[in-house]
PDB file of C-alpha atoms in Angstrom:
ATOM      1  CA  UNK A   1      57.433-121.686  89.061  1.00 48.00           C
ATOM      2  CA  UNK A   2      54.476-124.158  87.900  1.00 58.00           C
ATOM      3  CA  UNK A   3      51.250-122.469  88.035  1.00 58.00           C
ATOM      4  CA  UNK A   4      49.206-125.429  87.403  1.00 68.00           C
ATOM      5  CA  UNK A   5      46.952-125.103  90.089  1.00 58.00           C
ATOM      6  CA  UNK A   6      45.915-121.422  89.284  1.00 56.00           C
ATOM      7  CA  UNK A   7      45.394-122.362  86.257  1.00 65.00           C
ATOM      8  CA  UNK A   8      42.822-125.219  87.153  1.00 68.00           C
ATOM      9  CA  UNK A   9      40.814-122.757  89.682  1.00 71.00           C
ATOM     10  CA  UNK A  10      40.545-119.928  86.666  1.00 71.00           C
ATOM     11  CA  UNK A  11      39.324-123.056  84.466  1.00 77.00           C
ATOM     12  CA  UNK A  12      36.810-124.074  87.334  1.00 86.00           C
ATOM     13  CA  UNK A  13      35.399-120.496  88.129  1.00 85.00           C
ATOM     14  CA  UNK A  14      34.933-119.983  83.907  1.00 87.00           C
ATOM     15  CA  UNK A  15      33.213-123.261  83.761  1.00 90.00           C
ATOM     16  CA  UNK A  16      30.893-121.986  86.871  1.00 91.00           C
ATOM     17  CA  UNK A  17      30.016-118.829  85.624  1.00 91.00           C
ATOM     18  CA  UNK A  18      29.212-120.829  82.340  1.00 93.00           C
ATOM     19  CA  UNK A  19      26.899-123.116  84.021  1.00 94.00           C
ATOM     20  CA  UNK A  20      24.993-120.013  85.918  1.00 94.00           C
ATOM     21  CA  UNK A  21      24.267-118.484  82.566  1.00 95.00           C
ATOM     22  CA  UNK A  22      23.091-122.254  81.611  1.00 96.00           C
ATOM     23  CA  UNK A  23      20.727-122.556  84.759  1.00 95.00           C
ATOM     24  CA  UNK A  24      19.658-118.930  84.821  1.00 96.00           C
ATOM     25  CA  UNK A  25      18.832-119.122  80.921  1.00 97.00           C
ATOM     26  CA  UNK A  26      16.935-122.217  81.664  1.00 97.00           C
ATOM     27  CA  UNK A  27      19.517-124.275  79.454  1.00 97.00           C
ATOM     28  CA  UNK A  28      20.696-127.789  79.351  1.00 96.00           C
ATOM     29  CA  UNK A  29      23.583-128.099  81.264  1.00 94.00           C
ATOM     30  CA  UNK A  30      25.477-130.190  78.925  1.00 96.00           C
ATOM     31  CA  UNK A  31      29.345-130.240  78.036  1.00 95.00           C
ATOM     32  CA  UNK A  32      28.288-128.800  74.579  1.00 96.00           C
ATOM     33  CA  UNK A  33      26.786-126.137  76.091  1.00 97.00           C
ATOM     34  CA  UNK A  34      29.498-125.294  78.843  1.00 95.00           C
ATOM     35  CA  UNK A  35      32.012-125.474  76.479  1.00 96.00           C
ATOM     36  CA  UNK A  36      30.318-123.015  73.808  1.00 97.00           C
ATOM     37  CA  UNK A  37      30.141-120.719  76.470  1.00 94.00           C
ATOM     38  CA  UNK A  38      33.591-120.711  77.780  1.00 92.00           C
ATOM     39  CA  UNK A  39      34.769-120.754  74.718  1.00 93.00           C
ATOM     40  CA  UNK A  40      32.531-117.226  74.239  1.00 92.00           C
ATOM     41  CA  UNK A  41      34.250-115.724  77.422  1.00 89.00           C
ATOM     42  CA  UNK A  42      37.526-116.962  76.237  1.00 88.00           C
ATOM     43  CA  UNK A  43      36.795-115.068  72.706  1.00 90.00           C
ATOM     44  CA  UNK A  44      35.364-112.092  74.083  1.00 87.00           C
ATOM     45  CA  UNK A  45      38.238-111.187  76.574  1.00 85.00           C
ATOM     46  CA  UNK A  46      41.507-113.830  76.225  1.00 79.00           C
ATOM     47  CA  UNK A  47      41.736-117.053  78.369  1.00 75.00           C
ATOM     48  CA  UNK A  48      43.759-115.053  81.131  1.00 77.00           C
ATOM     49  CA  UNK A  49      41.092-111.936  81.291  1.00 79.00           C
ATOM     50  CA  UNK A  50      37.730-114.152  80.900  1.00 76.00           C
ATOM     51  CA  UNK A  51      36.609-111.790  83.787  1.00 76.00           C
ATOM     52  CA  UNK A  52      37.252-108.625  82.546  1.00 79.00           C
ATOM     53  CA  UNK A  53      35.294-105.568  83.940  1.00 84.00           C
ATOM     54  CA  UNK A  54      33.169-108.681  85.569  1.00 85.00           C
ATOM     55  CA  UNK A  55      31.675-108.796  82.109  1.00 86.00           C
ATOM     56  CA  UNK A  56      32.903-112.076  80.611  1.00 86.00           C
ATOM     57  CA  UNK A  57      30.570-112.123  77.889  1.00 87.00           C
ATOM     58  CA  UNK A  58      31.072-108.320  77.220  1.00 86.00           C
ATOM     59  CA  UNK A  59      27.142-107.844  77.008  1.00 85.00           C
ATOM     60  CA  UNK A  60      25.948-104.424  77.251  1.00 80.00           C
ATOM     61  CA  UNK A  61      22.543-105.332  78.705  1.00 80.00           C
ATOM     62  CA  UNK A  62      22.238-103.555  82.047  1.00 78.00           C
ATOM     63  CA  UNK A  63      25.908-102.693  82.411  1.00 79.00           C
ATOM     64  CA  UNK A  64      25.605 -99.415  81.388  1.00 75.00           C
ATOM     65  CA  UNK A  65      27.953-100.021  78.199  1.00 67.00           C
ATOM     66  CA  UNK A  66      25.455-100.865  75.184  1.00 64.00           C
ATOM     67  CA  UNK A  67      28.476-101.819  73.194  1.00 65.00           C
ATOM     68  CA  UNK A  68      29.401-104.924  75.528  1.00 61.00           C
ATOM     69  CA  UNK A  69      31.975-102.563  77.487  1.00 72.00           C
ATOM     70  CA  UNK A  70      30.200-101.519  80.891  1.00 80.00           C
ATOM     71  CA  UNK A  71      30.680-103.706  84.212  1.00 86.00           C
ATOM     72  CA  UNK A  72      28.962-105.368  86.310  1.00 88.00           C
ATOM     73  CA  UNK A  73      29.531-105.333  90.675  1.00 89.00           C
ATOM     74  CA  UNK A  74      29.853-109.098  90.325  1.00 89.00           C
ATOM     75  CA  UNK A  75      29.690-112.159  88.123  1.00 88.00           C
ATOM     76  CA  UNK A  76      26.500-113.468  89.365  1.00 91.00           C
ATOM     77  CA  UNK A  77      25.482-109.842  88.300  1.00 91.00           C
ATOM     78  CA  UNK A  78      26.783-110.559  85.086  1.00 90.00           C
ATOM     79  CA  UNK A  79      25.888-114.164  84.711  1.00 92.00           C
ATOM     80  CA  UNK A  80      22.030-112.307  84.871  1.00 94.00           C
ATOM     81  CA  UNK A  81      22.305-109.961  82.575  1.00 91.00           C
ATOM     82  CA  UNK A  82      23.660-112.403  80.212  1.00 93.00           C
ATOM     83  CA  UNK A  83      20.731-114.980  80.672  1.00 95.00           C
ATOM     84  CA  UNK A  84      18.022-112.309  80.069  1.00 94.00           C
ATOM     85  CA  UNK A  85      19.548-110.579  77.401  1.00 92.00           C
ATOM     86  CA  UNK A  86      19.924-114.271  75.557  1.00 95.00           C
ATOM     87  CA  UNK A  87      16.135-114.943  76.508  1.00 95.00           C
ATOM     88  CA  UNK A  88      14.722-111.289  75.004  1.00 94.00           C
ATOM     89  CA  UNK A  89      16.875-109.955  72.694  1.00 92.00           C
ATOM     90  CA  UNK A  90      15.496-111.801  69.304  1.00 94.00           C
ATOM     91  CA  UNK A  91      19.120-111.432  67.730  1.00 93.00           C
ATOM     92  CA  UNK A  92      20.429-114.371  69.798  1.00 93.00           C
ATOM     93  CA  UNK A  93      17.362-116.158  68.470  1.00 96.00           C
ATOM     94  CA  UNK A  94      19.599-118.705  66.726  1.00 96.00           C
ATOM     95  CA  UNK A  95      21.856-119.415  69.119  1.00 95.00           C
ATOM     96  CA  UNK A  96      19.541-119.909  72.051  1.00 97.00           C
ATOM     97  CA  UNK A  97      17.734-122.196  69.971  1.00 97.00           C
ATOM     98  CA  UNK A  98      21.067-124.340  69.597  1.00 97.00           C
ATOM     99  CA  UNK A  99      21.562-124.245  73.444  1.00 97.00           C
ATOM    100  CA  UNK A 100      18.098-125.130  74.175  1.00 97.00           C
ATOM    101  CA  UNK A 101      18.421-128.273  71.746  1.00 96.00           C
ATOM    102  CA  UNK A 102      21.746-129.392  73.393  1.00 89.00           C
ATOM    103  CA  UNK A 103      23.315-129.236  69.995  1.00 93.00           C
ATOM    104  CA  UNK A 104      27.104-130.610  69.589  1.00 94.00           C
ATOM    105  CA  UNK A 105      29.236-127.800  69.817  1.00 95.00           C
ATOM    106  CA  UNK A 106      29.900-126.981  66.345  1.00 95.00           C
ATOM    107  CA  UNK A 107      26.268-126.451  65.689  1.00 94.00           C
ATOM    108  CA  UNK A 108      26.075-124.273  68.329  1.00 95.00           C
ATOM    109  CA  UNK A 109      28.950-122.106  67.369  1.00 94.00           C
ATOM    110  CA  UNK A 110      27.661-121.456  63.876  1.00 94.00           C
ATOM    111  CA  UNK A 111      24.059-120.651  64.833  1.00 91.00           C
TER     112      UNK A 111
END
């Protein structure tokens, strides 16, 4: 059984919830950027669990699990969370620098 087209819609909603951190961050919505970021979710929970606990970035700000493992209702929820905690906490200082540049996406990763 081909399960091409599931795997094209779990592709498209990863790349969404990617852009909604993007907008919500205030972050240039470039393919650098969206990649970094699913590549992130992909790291954080495997490419067929991105979603997990509707915490695809496993970010413990406001879910409740300060070690990345709480939930969140939904992934707009989540897509939130993520965008303030990348905007306050100073540790992703580096790395929101990178995405606010637009940097290619090896820059990005190592920041």
């Amino acid at each position: 059984m081909k399960l091409d087209w599931l795997r094209a819609d779990i592709a498209s909603a990863r790349r969404a919830s990617a852009l909604l951190v993007l907008l919500l961050a205030g972050f240039p919505m470039t393919e650098s950027n969206v990649t970094v970021f699913t590549r992130w979710m992909r790291q954080e929970n495997g490419p067929d669990d991105w979603w997990n606990r509707n915490n695809p970035l496993n970010n413990g700000w406001g879910s409740g699990g300060g070690g990345g493992l709480g939930s969140y209702d939904n992934l707009v929820i989540a897509a939130e969370n993520a965008a303030a905690a990348l905007r306050t906490n100073a540790g992703y200082a580096g790395i929101v620098d990178a995405f606010a540049s637009g940097a290619p996406t090896d820059v990005i990763e190592s920041a």
